[in-house]
């Protein structure tokens, strides 16, 4: 059985930053995630999209932010169990928990931090009779690697930010981009709507509204889609069909762990440390809820910081931890590395 101090369920940005805050307190972490790589939604759903509300970064790519977080925590040597889902949690006593994954991996820790974002999530799929037969054969619900569409004809369906943003981005990658939406109006950022309008005027995006994709055709892979526009059916050759209608979040196994749930999120005590109704189990990031909750990455970072302080105090009730800024105390990694500010010198000036 693997052993650690904090078992972190979810390797998204909040879970990754919790490793850093725990490391400052000499606490080791083991992260579990159902995805094959760290980064959560940032890595899985929109690695190329820019994020504008991370302090100190006027703009940072989602994938770049994940890479930076991984570099930041490298010195604290976290362990990862990836492509596995946390299925069962057992509380042995106040400072001993065992989490078992769907593949039978067992991790023992002194505290549990649930940082599972939206939980498990599935794409919201359009009602097209033969859609499932073409999944991963030309039907893609996420744009993981834009180069996959280099020189190809693609059809994107949807009217929100994701559909607009990827239609804009892929005009410089794909041979042709067609955007289909069942309404003339788009629910997205004004800047994105105006960019699509401009690209349409320039002939770089084929915009079809109001219309709906009703059928997919092909011999073993997508070769064309059929859509209905104003009562008339038309067929459009394409290599890829990308329906972007959002995600359906589900808590999955977490819902059966005896935690207090409210509106598909875990209730926590935000007045102190983001602990759940089970002592020693915390929830941070988008998966938790409390009065005034905002589902922002920077809020998850704040919650992770206070949580780690609470875990340290629970595990070391007789020790008094004195907070020291990293600019003063430096950062000592578990790998023997040390980062510190350049020391001031005492020298006379002649």
mmCIF file of C-alpha atoms in Angstrom:
data_model
loop_
_atom_site.group_PDB
_atom_site.id
_atom_site.type_symbol
_atom_site.label_atom_id
_atom_site.label_comp_id
_atom_site.label_asym_id
_atom_site.label_seq_id
_atom_site.Cartn_x
_atom_site.Cartn_y
_atom_site.Cartn_z
ATOM 1 C CA UNK A 1 0.000 0.000 0.000
ATOM 2 C CA UNK A 2 1.333 3.418 -0.950
ATOM 3 C CA UNK A 3 1.636 5.881 1.922
ATOM 4 C CA UNK A 4 1.677 9.661 2.030
ATOM 5 C CA UNK A 5 0.622 12.602 4.191
ATOM 6 C CA UNK A 6 -2.147 14.057 2.007
ATOM 7 C CA UNK A 7 -4.124 12.106 -0.576
ATOM 8 C CA UNK A 8 -5.275 14.593 -3.211
ATOM 9 C CA UNK A 9 -8.132 13.428 -5.411
ATOM 10 C CA UNK A 10 -7.866 15.476 -8.595
ATOM 11 C CA UNK A 11 -4.731 16.721 -10.349
ATOM 12 C CA UNK A 12 -6.143 19.949 -11.746
ATOM 13 C CA UNK A 13 -4.587 23.351 -10.976
ATOM 14 C CA UNK A 14 -6.003 23.506 -7.435
ATOM 15 C CA UNK A 15 -4.757 20.027 -6.586
ATOM 16 C CA UNK A 16 -1.338 20.766 -8.062
ATOM 17 C CA UNK A 17 -0.943 24.021 -6.136
ATOM 18 C CA UNK A 18 -1.939 22.226 -2.928
ATOM 19 C CA UNK A 19 1.220 20.124 -3.378
ATOM 20 C CA UNK A 20 3.326 23.295 -3.204
ATOM 21 C CA UNK A 21 1.608 24.635 -0.089
ATOM 22 C CA UNK A 22 1.842 21.229 1.578
ATOM 23 C CA UNK A 23 5.526 20.996 0.643
ATOM 24 C CA UNK A 24 6.278 24.244 2.435
ATOM 25 C CA UNK A 25 4.939 22.510 5.551
ATOM 26 C CA UNK A 26 7.026 19.354 4.909
ATOM 27 C CA UNK A 27 3.917 17.335 3.987
ATOM 28 C CA UNK A 28 4.099 14.803 1.140
ATOM 29 C CA UNK A 29 1.277 14.394 -1.374
ATOM 30 C CA UNK A 30 -0.078 11.647 -3.620
ATOM 31 C CA UNK A 31 -2.493 12.684 -6.383
ATOM 32 C CA UNK A 32 -5.156 10.504 -8.023
ATOM 33 C CA UNK A 33 -6.789 11.494 -11.307
ATOM 34 C CA UNK A 34 -8.970 9.719 -13.861
ATOM 35 C CA UNK A 35 -7.239 11.546 -16.715
ATOM 36 C CA UNK A 36 -3.985 10.211 -18.193
ATOM 37 C CA UNK A 37 -2.067 13.409 -17.431
ATOM 38 C CA UNK A 38 -2.055 16.104 -14.714
ATOM 39 C CA UNK A 39 -3.851 19.381 -15.364
ATOM 40 C CA UNK A 40 -7.540 18.508 -15.131
ATOM 41 C CA UNK A 41 -9.849 20.443 -17.425
ATOM 42 C CA UNK A 42 -7.022 22.782 -18.428
ATOM 43 C CA UNK A 43 -5.121 19.902 -19.996
ATOM 44 C CA UNK A 44 -8.097 17.904 -21.222
ATOM 45 C CA UNK A 45 -10.543 20.493 -22.536
ATOM 46 C CA UNK A 46 -8.720 23.654 -23.551
ATOM 47 C CA UNK A 47 -4.913 23.382 -23.269
ATOM 48 C CA UNK A 48 -4.375 26.017 -25.971
ATOM 49 C CA UNK A 49 -6.853 28.583 -24.675
ATOM 50 C CA UNK A 50 -5.585 31.675 -22.833
ATOM 51 C CA UNK A 51 -6.562 32.430 -19.226
ATOM 52 C CA UNK A 52 -6.696 36.099 -18.255
ATOM 53 C CA UNK A 53 -7.415 36.128 -14.498
ATOM 54 C CA UNK A 54 -4.324 34.475 -13.015
ATOM 55 C CA UNK A 55 -2.502 37.086 -10.882
ATOM 56 C CA UNK A 56 0.747 38.220 -12.444
ATOM 57 C CA UNK A 57 -0.127 36.818 -15.882
ATOM 58 C CA UNK A 58 -1.880 39.229 -18.254
ATOM 59 C CA UNK A 59 -2.469 36.097 -20.338
ATOM 60 C CA UNK A 60 -1.308 32.517 -19.853
ATOM 61 C CA UNK A 61 -2.153 29.445 -21.895
ATOM 62 C CA UNK A 62 -3.986 26.754 -19.956
ATOM 63 C CA UNK A 63 -1.361 24.178 -20.873
ATOM 64 C CA UNK A 64 1.427 26.599 -19.976
ATOM 65 C CA UNK A 65 -0.114 27.178 -16.548
ATOM 66 C CA UNK A 66 -0.183 23.423 -15.936
ATOM 67 C CA UNK A 67 3.466 23.121 -16.992
ATOM 68 C CA UNK A 68 4.420 25.957 -14.638
ATOM 69 C CA UNK A 69 2.562 24.352 -11.736
ATOM 70 C CA UNK A 70 4.301 21.029 -12.417
ATOM 71 C CA UNK A 71 7.674 22.799 -12.432
ATOM 72 C CA UNK A 72 6.792 24.605 -9.193
ATOM 73 C CA UNK A 73 5.978 21.376 -7.331
ATOM 74 C CA UNK A 74 8.736 19.200 -8.822
ATOM 75 C CA UNK A 75 11.022 19.802 -5.830
ATOM 76 C CA UNK A 76 8.383 18.338 -3.506
ATOM 77 C CA UNK A 77 8.370 15.030 -5.401
ATOM 78 C CA UNK A 78 4.627 14.303 -5.503
ATOM 79 C CA UNK A 79 3.477 10.842 -6.547
ATOM 80 C CA UNK A 80 0.712 10.350 -9.130
ATOM 81 C CA UNK A 81 -1.806 7.608 -9.803
ATOM 82 C CA UNK A 82 -3.256 8.548 -13.198
ATOM 83 C CA UNK A 83 -5.951 7.005 -15.421
ATOM 84 C CA UNK A 84 -7.614 5.694 -12.249
ATOM 85 C CA UNK A 85 -10.709 6.887 -10.403
ATOM 86 C CA UNK A 86 -11.017 7.131 -6.621
ATOM 87 C CA UNK A 87 -13.832 4.686 -5.889
ATOM 88 C CA UNK A 88 -13.834 4.128 -2.135
ATOM 89 C CA UNK A 89 -12.600 5.957 0.947
ATOM 90 C CA UNK A 90 -12.221 4.432 4.409
ATOM 91 C CA UNK A 91 -11.522 6.397 7.570
ATOM 92 C CA UNK A 92 -9.489 4.200 9.916
ATOM 93 C CA UNK A 93 -9.076 6.890 12.590
ATOM 94 C CA UNK A 94 -8.713 10.678 12.801
ATOM 95 C CA UNK A 95 -5.344 10.641 11.019
ATOM 96 C CA UNK A 96 -5.532 7.539 8.837
ATOM 97 C CA UNK A 97 -7.487 7.226 5.593
ATOM 98 C CA UNK A 98 -7.312 4.652 2.803
ATOM 99 C CA UNK A 99 -8.463 5.530 -0.713
ATOM 100 C CA UNK A 100 -8.997 2.678 -3.192
ATOM 101 C CA UNK A 101 -9.188 3.279 -6.944
ATOM 102 C CA UNK A 102 -11.265 1.495 -9.579
ATOM 103 C CA UNK A 103 -8.161 -0.552 -10.446
ATOM 104 C CA UNK A 104 -7.543 -1.659 -6.873
ATOM 105 C CA UNK A 105 -4.681 0.723 -6.083
ATOM 106 C CA UNK A 106 -4.684 1.617 -2.378
ATOM 107 C CA UNK A 107 -3.172 4.809 -0.950
ATOM 108 C CA UNK A 108 -2.960 5.471 2.783
ATOM 109 C CA UNK A 109 -2.779 9.045 4.002
ATOM 110 C CA UNK A 110 -3.237 11.219 7.063
ATOM 111 C CA UNK A 111 -5.750 13.551 5.371
ATOM 112 C CA UNK A 112 -7.767 13.634 2.148
ATOM 113 C CA UNK A 113 -8.206 16.636 -0.137
ATOM 114 C CA UNK A 114 -10.900 16.337 -2.795
ATOM 115 C CA UNK A 115 -9.916 18.684 -5.623
ATOM 116 C CA UNK A 116 -11.920 17.029 -8.370
ATOM 117 C CA UNK A 117 -13.058 20.149 -10.230
ATOM 118 C CA UNK A 118 -16.523 19.439 -11.590
ATOM 119 C CA UNK A 119 -16.144 15.794 -10.647
ATOM 120 C CA UNK A 120 -16.303 13.368 -13.527
ATOM 121 C CA UNK A 121 -17.663 15.035 -16.615
ATOM 122 C CA UNK A 122 -19.117 13.909 -19.915
ATOM 123 C CA UNK A 123 -19.719 15.924 -23.058
ATOM 124 C CA UNK A 124 -23.321 16.912 -23.729
ATOM 125 C CA UNK A 125 -24.056 15.005 -26.926
ATOM 126 C CA UNK A 126 -26.530 16.048 -29.646
ATOM 127 C CA UNK A 127 -29.371 13.680 -30.488
ATOM 128 C CA UNK A 128 -28.033 12.275 -33.749
ATOM 129 C CA UNK A 129 -29.043 8.626 -34.359
ATOM 130 C CA UNK A 130 -25.665 7.241 -35.477
ATOM 131 C CA UNK A 131 -23.406 9.610 -33.524
ATOM 132 C CA UNK A 132 -21.860 6.967 -31.267
ATOM 133 C CA UNK A 133 -20.723 4.827 -34.200
ATOM 134 C CA UNK A 134 -18.388 7.619 -35.345
ATOM 135 C CA UNK A 135 -16.907 8.617 -31.982
ATOM 136 C CA UNK A 136 -13.099 8.797 -32.324
ATOM 137 C CA UNK A 137 -13.610 8.139 -36.039
ATOM 138 C CA UNK A 138 -14.132 11.760 -36.940
ATOM 139 C CA UNK A 139 -16.495 12.798 -34.149
ATOM 140 C CA UNK A 140 -14.535 14.648 -31.440
ATOM 141 C CA UNK A 141 -16.012 16.265 -28.346
ATOM 142 C CA UNK A 142 -12.807 18.062 -27.325
ATOM 143 C CA UNK A 143 -9.996 19.768 -29.204
ATOM 144 C CA UNK A 144 -6.991 18.252 -27.468
ATOM 145 C CA UNK A 145 -4.430 18.701 -30.229
ATOM 146 C CA UNK A 146 -5.260 21.300 -32.895
ATOM 147 C CA UNK A 147 -2.629 19.803 -35.216
ATOM 148 C CA UNK A 148 -4.946 16.811 -35.598
ATOM 149 C CA UNK A 149 -7.079 19.046 -37.827
ATOM 150 C CA UNK A 150 -4.242 20.464 -39.924
ATOM 151 C CA UNK A 151 -5.359 20.668 -43.567
ATOM 152 C CA UNK A 152 -8.720 19.014 -42.849
ATOM 153 C CA UNK A 153 -12.322 20.069 -43.414
ATOM 154 C CA UNK A 154 -14.103 20.441 -40.094
ATOM 155 C CA UNK A 155 -17.650 21.185 -38.961
ATOM 156 C CA UNK A 156 -18.169 22.656 -35.475
ATOM 157 C CA UNK A 157 -21.640 22.724 -33.908
ATOM 158 C CA UNK A 158 -22.528 24.971 -30.983
ATOM 159 C CA UNK A 159 -23.214 28.563 -30.025
ATOM 160 C CA UNK A 160 -21.178 29.187 -26.872
ATOM 161 C CA UNK A 161 -17.663 30.361 -26.105
ATOM 162 C CA UNK A 162 -16.032 27.016 -26.798
ATOM 163 C CA UNK A 163 -17.564 26.673 -30.279
ATOM 164 C CA UNK A 164 -16.743 30.285 -31.150
ATOM 165 C CA UNK A 165 -13.185 30.183 -29.811
ATOM 166 C CA UNK A 166 -12.239 26.939 -31.537
ATOM 167 C CA UNK A 167 -13.833 28.040 -34.804
ATOM 168 C CA UNK A 168 -11.649 31.154 -34.673
ATOM 169 C CA UNK A 169 -8.488 29.289 -33.670
ATOM 170 C CA UNK A 170 -8.842 26.507 -36.244
ATOM 171 C CA UNK A 171 -9.212 28.850 -39.212
ATOM 172 C CA UNK A 172 -5.406 29.047 -39.190
ATOM 173 C CA UNK A 173 -5.071 25.268 -38.960
ATOM 174 C CA UNK A 174 -7.827 23.529 -40.902
ATOM 175 C CA UNK A 175 -8.441 23.572 -44.634
ATOM 176 C CA UNK A 176 -12.005 24.769 -44.014
ATOM 177 C CA UNK A 177 -14.094 25.571 -40.943
ATOM 178 C CA UNK A 178 -17.891 25.446 -40.890
ATOM 179 C CA UNK A 179 -19.758 26.648 -37.806
ATOM 180 C CA UNK A 180 -23.339 25.420 -37.400
ATOM 181 C CA UNK A 181 -25.728 26.792 -34.769
ATOM 182 C CA UNK A 182 -29.442 26.290 -34.353
ATOM 183 C CA UNK A 183 -29.982 29.991 -33.710
ATOM 184 C CA UNK A 184 -28.761 33.165 -35.358
ATOM 185 C CA UNK A 185 -27.702 34.535 -31.967
ATOM 186 C CA UNK A 186 -24.594 33.264 -30.170
ATOM 187 C CA UNK A 187 -24.143 33.105 -26.418
ATOM 188 C CA UNK A 188 -20.483 34.010 -26.097
ATOM 189 C CA UNK A 189 -18.014 36.816 -25.509
ATOM 190 C CA UNK A 190 -18.802 39.843 -27.690
ATOM 191 C CA UNK A 191 -15.219 39.936 -28.931
ATOM 192 C CA UNK A 192 -15.462 36.317 -30.111
ATOM 193 C CA UNK A 193 -18.787 36.915 -31.867
ATOM 194 C CA UNK A 194 -17.324 39.920 -33.669
ATOM 195 C CA UNK A 195 -14.238 37.927 -34.718
ATOM 196 C CA UNK A 196 -16.423 35.175 -36.188
ATOM 197 C CA UNK A 197 -18.430 37.821 -38.046
ATOM 198 C CA UNK A 198 -15.213 39.267 -39.473
ATOM 199 C CA UNK A 199 -13.885 35.830 -40.486
ATOM 200 C CA UNK A 200 -17.210 35.035 -42.137
ATOM 201 C CA UNK A 201 -17.051 38.287 -44.106
ATOM 202 C CA UNK A 202 -13.521 37.377 -45.194
ATOM 203 C CA UNK A 203 -14.662 33.937 -46.326
ATOM 204 C CA UNK A 204 -12.541 32.126 -43.735
ATOM 205 C CA UNK A 205 -15.497 30.639 -41.821
ATOM 206 C CA UNK A 206 -18.582 29.101 -43.382
ATOM 207 C CA UNK A 207 -21.374 30.095 -40.979
ATOM 208 C CA UNK A 208 -24.682 28.219 -41.250
ATOM 209 C CA UNK A 209 -27.550 29.472 -39.035
ATOM 210 C CA UNK A 210 -30.197 28.681 -37.974
ATOM 211 C CA UNK A 211 -29.415 25.051 -38.678
ATOM 212 C CA UNK A 212 -28.983 21.700 -36.949
ATOM 213 C CA UNK A 213 -26.842 18.668 -37.781
ATOM 214 C CA UNK A 214 -29.146 15.631 -38.016
ATOM 215 C CA UNK A 215 -27.049 12.863 -39.555
ATOM 216 C CA UNK A 216 -23.488 11.642 -40.041
ATOM 217 C CA UNK A 217 -22.361 9.515 -42.984
ATOM 218 C CA UNK A 218 -19.165 7.691 -43.901
ATOM 219 C CA UNK A 219 -17.509 4.349 -44.491
ATOM 220 C CA UNK A 220 -15.861 3.536 -41.157
ATOM 221 C CA UNK A 221 -15.117 7.226 -40.519
ATOM 222 C CA UNK A 222 -16.839 10.579 -40.908
ATOM 223 C CA UNK A 223 -17.093 11.660 -44.538
ATOM 224 C CA UNK A 224 -20.081 14.013 -44.453
ATOM 225 C CA UNK A 225 -22.791 15.461 -42.242
ATOM 226 C CA UNK A 226 -26.387 16.303 -43.070
ATOM 227 C CA UNK A 227 -28.039 19.375 -41.635
ATOM 228 C CA UNK A 228 -31.448 20.970 -41.777
ATOM 229 C CA UNK A 229 -31.688 24.701 -42.454
ATOM 230 C CA UNK A 230 -35.092 26.353 -42.698
ATOM 231 C CA UNK A 231 -36.768 23.022 -43.346
ATOM 232 C CA UNK A 232 -34.396 21.989 -46.124
ATOM 233 C CA UNK A 233 -31.861 19.194 -45.783
ATOM 234 C CA UNK A 234 -28.373 19.577 -47.190
ATOM 235 C CA UNK A 235 -25.211 17.476 -47.085
ATOM 236 C CA UNK A 236 -21.753 18.830 -46.388
ATOM 237 C CA UNK A 237 -18.526 16.814 -46.932
ATOM 238 C CA UNK A 238 -16.202 16.920 -43.894
ATOM 239 C CA UNK A 239 -13.368 15.063 -42.219
ATOM 240 C CA UNK A 240 -14.341 15.935 -38.647
ATOM 241 C CA UNK A 241 -17.516 16.811 -36.779
ATOM 242 C CA UNK A 242 -16.951 18.605 -33.444
ATOM 243 C CA UNK A 243 -20.136 19.148 -31.386
ATOM 244 C CA UNK A 244 -19.371 21.585 -28.552
ATOM 245 C CA UNK A 245 -22.464 21.774 -26.353
ATOM 246 C CA UNK A 246 -20.796 21.880 -22.954
ATOM 247 C CA UNK A 247 -20.292 19.285 -20.240
ATOM 248 C CA UNK A 248 -22.519 17.344 -17.893
ATOM 249 C CA UNK A 249 -20.765 17.233 -14.495
ATOM 250 C CA UNK A 250 -21.226 14.242 -12.216
ATOM 251 C CA UNK A 251 -19.793 13.593 -8.772
ATOM 252 C CA UNK A 252 -19.469 9.892 -9.535
ATOM 253 C CA UNK A 253 -18.335 7.703 -6.603
ATOM 254 C CA UNK A 254 -17.752 10.779 -4.418
ATOM 255 C CA UNK A 255 -21.530 11.057 -3.981
ATOM 256 C CA UNK A 256 -21.501 7.786 -2.008
ATOM 257 C CA UNK A 257 -18.842 8.719 0.559
ATOM 258 C CA UNK A 258 -21.193 10.163 3.183
ATOM 259 C CA UNK A 259 -20.270 13.754 2.410
ATOM 260 C CA UNK A 260 -22.849 16.532 2.619
ATOM 261 C CA UNK A 261 -23.842 17.388 -0.956
ATOM 262 C CA UNK A 262 -25.646 20.473 -2.194
ATOM 263 C CA UNK A 263 -26.447 21.054 -5.884
ATOM 264 C CA UNK A 264 -23.910 18.498 -7.089
ATOM 265 C CA UNK A 265 -21.116 20.025 -4.972
ATOM 266 C CA UNK A 266 -19.571 19.217 -1.580
ATOM 267 C CA UNK A 267 -20.476 21.525 1.294
ATOM 268 C CA UNK A 268 -17.483 22.774 3.278
ATOM 269 C CA UNK A 269 -16.715 25.046 6.214
ATOM 270 C CA UNK A 270 -15.310 28.120 4.487
ATOM 271 C CA UNK A 271 -15.100 30.068 7.748
ATOM 272 C CA UNK A 272 -11.969 28.133 8.672
ATOM 273 C CA UNK A 273 -10.384 25.498 6.443
ATOM 274 C CA UNK A 274 -12.706 24.018 3.756
ATOM 275 C CA UNK A 275 -13.224 20.832 5.738
ATOM 276 C CA UNK A 276 -16.253 18.673 4.915
ATOM 277 C CA UNK A 277 -18.691 17.169 7.399
ATOM 278 C CA UNK A 278 -16.181 14.318 7.842
ATOM 279 C CA UNK A 279 -13.192 15.461 9.893
ATOM 280 C CA UNK A 280 -9.940 15.057 7.988
ATOM 281 C CA UNK A 281 -11.573 15.192 4.560
ATOM 282 C CA UNK A 282 -11.421 18.527 2.765
ATOM 283 C CA UNK A 283 -12.818 19.774 -0.552
ATOM 284 C CA UNK A 284 -11.176 22.591 -2.512
ATOM 285 C CA UNK A 285 -11.702 24.172 -5.905
ATOM 286 C CA UNK A 286 -14.749 23.894 -8.145
ATOM 287 C CA UNK A 287 -16.045 20.756 -6.426
ATOM 288 C CA UNK A 288 -16.934 22.526 -3.169
ATOM 289 C CA UNK A 289 -19.697 24.936 -2.281
ATOM 290 C CA UNK A 290 -20.282 27.535 0.451
ATOM 291 C CA UNK A 291 -21.982 30.942 0.690
ATOM 292 C CA UNK A 292 -20.367 33.313 -1.807
ATOM 293 C CA UNK A 293 -18.459 30.547 -3.635
ATOM 294 C CA UNK A 294 -16.811 31.568 -6.919
ATOM 295 C CA UNK A 295 -15.600 28.840 -9.276
ATOM 296 C CA UNK A 296 -12.292 30.478 -10.175
ATOM 297 C CA UNK A 297 -8.798 28.974 -10.268
ATOM 298 C CA UNK A 298 -7.394 31.713 -8.045
ATOM 299 C CA UNK A 299 -10.078 30.950 -5.421
ATOM 300 C CA UNK A 300 -8.992 27.305 -5.508
ATOM 301 C CA UNK A 301 -5.398 28.386 -4.848
ATOM 302 C CA UNK A 302 -6.544 30.356 -1.785
ATOM 303 C CA UNK A 303 -8.592 27.421 -0.487
ATOM 304 C CA UNK A 304 -5.643 25.038 -0.959
ATOM 305 C CA UNK A 305 -3.401 27.319 1.105
ATOM 306 C CA UNK A 306 -5.742 27.517 4.101
ATOM 307 C CA UNK A 307 -6.489 23.795 3.884
ATOM 308 C CA UNK A 308 -2.811 22.854 4.112
ATOM 309 C CA UNK A 309 -2.346 25.049 7.175
ATOM 310 C CA UNK A 310 -5.307 23.286 8.794
ATOM 311 C CA UNK A 311 -3.963 19.820 7.964
ATOM 312 C CA UNK A 312 -0.558 20.712 9.438
ATOM 313 C CA UNK A 313 -2.181 21.896 12.675
ATOM 314 C CA UNK A 314 -4.337 18.743 12.899
ATOM 315 C CA UNK A 315 -1.342 16.460 12.411
ATOM 316 C CA UNK A 316 0.918 18.479 14.708
ATOM 317 C CA UNK A 317 -1.304 19.686 17.573
ATOM 318 C CA UNK A 318 1.657 20.318 19.884
ATOM 319 C CA UNK A 319 3.735 22.262 17.363
ATOM 320 C CA UNK A 320 3.332 25.929 16.718
ATOM 321 C CA UNK A 321 3.872 26.795 13.095
ATOM 322 C CA UNK A 322 5.104 30.320 12.473
ATOM 323 C CA UNK A 323 4.257 31.520 8.994
ATOM 324 C CA UNK A 324 7.297 32.850 7.166
ATOM 325 C CA UNK A 325 7.172 34.376 3.711
ATOM 326 C CA UNK A 326 9.069 32.420 1.079
ATOM 327 C CA UNK A 327 10.975 35.638 0.311
ATOM 328 C CA UNK A 328 12.442 35.352 3.816
ATOM 329 C CA UNK A 329 12.529 31.627 4.579
ATOM 330 C CA UNK A 330 13.207 30.332 1.069
ATOM 331 C CA UNK A 331 11.885 26.991 -0.196
ATOM 332 C CA UNK A 332 13.481 23.647 0.697
ATOM 333 C CA UNK A 333 12.555 20.782 -1.591
ATOM 334 C CA UNK A 334 12.346 17.141 -0.606
ATOM 335 C CA UNK A 335 14.957 16.475 -3.283
ATOM 336 C CA UNK A 336 17.600 18.486 -1.386
ATOM 337 C CA UNK A 337 17.196 21.601 -3.514
ATOM 338 C CA UNK A 338 16.860 25.048 -1.995
ATOM 339 C CA UNK A 339 15.522 28.271 -3.440
ATOM 340 C CA UNK A 340 16.131 31.519 -1.604
ATOM 341 C CA UNK A 341 16.460 35.211 -2.185
ATOM 342 C CA UNK A 342 19.928 36.640 -2.593
ATOM 343 C CA UNK A 343 21.237 37.637 0.827
ATOM 344 C CA UNK A 344 21.952 41.250 1.650
ATOM 345 C CA UNK A 345 25.593 42.162 2.205
ATOM 346 C CA UNK A 346 27.124 44.615 4.638
ATOM 347 C CA UNK A 347 29.725 46.716 2.905
ATOM 348 C CA UNK A 348 30.848 50.288 3.198
ATOM 349 C CA UNK A 349 30.779 52.596 0.224
ATOM 350 C CA UNK A 350 33.901 54.631 -0.178
#
